[in-house]
C-alpha positions as CSV (number, residue, x, y, z in Angstrom):
1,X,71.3,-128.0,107.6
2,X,75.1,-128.7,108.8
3,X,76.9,-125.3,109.4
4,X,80.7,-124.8,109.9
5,X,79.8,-123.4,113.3
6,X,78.5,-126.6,114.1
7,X,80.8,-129.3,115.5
8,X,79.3,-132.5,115.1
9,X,79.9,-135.2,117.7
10,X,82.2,-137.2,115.4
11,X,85.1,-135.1,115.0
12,X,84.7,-133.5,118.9
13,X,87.5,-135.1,120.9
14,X,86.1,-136.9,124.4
15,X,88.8,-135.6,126.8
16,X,90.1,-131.8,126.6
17,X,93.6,-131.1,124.2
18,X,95.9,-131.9,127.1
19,X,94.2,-134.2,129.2
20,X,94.8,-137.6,127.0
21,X,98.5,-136.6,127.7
22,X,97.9,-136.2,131.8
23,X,96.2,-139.8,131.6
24,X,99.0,-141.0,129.6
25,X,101.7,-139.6,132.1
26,X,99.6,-141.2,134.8
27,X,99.8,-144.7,132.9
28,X,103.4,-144.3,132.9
29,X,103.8,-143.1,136.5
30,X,102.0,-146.3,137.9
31,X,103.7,-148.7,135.1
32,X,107.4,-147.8,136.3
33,X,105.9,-147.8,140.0
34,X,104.8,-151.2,139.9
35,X,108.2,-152.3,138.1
36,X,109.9,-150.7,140.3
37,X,108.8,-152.8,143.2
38,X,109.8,-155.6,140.8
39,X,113.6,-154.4,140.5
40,X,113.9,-155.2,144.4
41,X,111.9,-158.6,144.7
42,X,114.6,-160.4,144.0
43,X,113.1,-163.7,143.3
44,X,112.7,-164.4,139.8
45,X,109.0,-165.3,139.6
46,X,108.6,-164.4,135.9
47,X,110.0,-166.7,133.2
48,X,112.4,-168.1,136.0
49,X,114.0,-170.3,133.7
50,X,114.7,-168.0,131.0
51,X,115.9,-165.2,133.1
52,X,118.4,-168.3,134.7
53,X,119.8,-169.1,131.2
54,X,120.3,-165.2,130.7
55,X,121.7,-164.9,133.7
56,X,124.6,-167.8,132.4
57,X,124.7,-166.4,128.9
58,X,125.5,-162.8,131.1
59,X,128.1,-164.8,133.1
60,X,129.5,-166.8,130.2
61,X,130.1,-163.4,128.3
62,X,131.9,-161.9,131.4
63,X,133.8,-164.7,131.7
64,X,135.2,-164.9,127.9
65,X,138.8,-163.8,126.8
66,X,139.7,-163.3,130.7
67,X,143.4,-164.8,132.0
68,X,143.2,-164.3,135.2
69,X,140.2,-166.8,136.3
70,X,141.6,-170.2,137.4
71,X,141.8,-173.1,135.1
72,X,138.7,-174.5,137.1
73,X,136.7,-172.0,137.0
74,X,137.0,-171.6,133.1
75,X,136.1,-175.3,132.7
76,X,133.3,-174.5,134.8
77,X,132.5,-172.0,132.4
78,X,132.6,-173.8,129.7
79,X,130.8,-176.8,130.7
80,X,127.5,-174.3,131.8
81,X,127.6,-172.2,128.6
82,X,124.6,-172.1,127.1
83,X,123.3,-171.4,123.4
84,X,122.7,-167.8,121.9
85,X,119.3,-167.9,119.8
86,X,118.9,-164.6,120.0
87,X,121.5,-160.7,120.5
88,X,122.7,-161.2,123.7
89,X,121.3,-157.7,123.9
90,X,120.0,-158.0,127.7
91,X,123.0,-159.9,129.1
92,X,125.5,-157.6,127.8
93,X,124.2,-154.7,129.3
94,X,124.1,-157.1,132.6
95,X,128.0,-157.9,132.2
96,X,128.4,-153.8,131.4
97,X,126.1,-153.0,134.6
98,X,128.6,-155.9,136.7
99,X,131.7,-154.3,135.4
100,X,130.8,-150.8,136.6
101,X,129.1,-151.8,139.9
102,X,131.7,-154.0,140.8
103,X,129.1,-157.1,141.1
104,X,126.3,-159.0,140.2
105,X,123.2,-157.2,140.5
106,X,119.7,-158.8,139.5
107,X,118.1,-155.6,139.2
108,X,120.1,-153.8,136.8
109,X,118.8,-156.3,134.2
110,X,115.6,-155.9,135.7
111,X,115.6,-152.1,134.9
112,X,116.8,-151.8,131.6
113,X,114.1,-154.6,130.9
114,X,111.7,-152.0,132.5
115,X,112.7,-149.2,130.5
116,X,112.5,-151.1,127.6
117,X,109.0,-151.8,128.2
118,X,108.3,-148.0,129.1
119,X,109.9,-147.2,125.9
120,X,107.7,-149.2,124.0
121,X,105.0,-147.9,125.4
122,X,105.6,-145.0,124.3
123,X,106.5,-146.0,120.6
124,X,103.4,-147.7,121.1
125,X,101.3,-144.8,121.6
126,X,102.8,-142.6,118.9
127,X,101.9,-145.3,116.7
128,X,98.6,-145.8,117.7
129,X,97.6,-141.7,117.8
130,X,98.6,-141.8,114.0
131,X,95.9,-144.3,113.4
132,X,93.4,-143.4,115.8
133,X,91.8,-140.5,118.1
134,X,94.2,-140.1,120.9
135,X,92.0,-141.5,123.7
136,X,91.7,-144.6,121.2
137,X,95.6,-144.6,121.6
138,X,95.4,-143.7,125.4
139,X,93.2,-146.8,125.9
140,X,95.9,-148.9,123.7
141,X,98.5,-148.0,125.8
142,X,97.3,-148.5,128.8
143,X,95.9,-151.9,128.2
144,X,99.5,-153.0,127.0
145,X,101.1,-151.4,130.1
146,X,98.8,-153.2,132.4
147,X,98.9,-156.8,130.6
148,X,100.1,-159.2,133.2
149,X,103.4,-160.0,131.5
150,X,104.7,-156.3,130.9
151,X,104.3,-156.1,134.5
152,X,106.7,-159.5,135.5
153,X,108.7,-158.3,133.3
């Protein structure tokens, strides 16, 4: 006979109310650690091509409607620019991040590319916790935030 003083195993969560949130903070502690020692590698070892063709697209956008770059320089512009398939979303905030810093910096992109991914994380795991018990959603989020290409990225 089931009673309501009973609590089957079913509906008792594994981890205690708060602790799926501790593990989660954890998660997200040693993802940005680990992209932060990417922000200062310099070398671009993921994707090195497409982060090369941003990195024109960036230049090519900072370079537009400008009069005081040399005639040369403009046709060198212009002979490197590359095509858009996609928002310029990333290289705009690039030209933004060189206009306020003063120059080029590789890990600005780099950052807001990390956040991005933090961010979705986090979407991530408010999406899953609506479908599933949160250590369901823990496990979800972590996996993603481990996968090899969030953490080149």
């Amino acid at each position: 006979m089931h009673t309501t003083d009973q609590t089957s195993a079913e509906s008792r969560p594994l981890l205690a109310g708060g602790t799926v949130y501790v593990l989660l903070l954890l998660v997200f502690v040693l993802a940005a650690a680990v992209r932060v020692v990417g922000l200062v590698k310099g070398a671009p070892e993921y994707q090195p091509v497409r982060q090369y063709h941003s990195a024109l697209i960036a230049r090519y956008l900072d370079h537009l409607g400008r009069s005081d770059l040399p005639a040369w320089k403009m046709e060198v512009v212009r002979e490197t620019a590359q095509p858009i398939h996609e928002p310029p979303l990333m290289e705009g905030l690039a030209v933004l991040g060189k206009r306020l810093l003063g120059d080029e910096s590789l890990w600005l992109p780099r950052m807001f590319a990390a956040l991005a991914w933090l961010a979705g994380g986090a979407l991530l795991f408010l999406l899953l916790r609506r479908f599933f018990p949160p250590e369901a959603a823990l496990v979800g989020t972590a996996f993603a935030a481990s996968a090899s290409s969030a953490l080149a990225a």
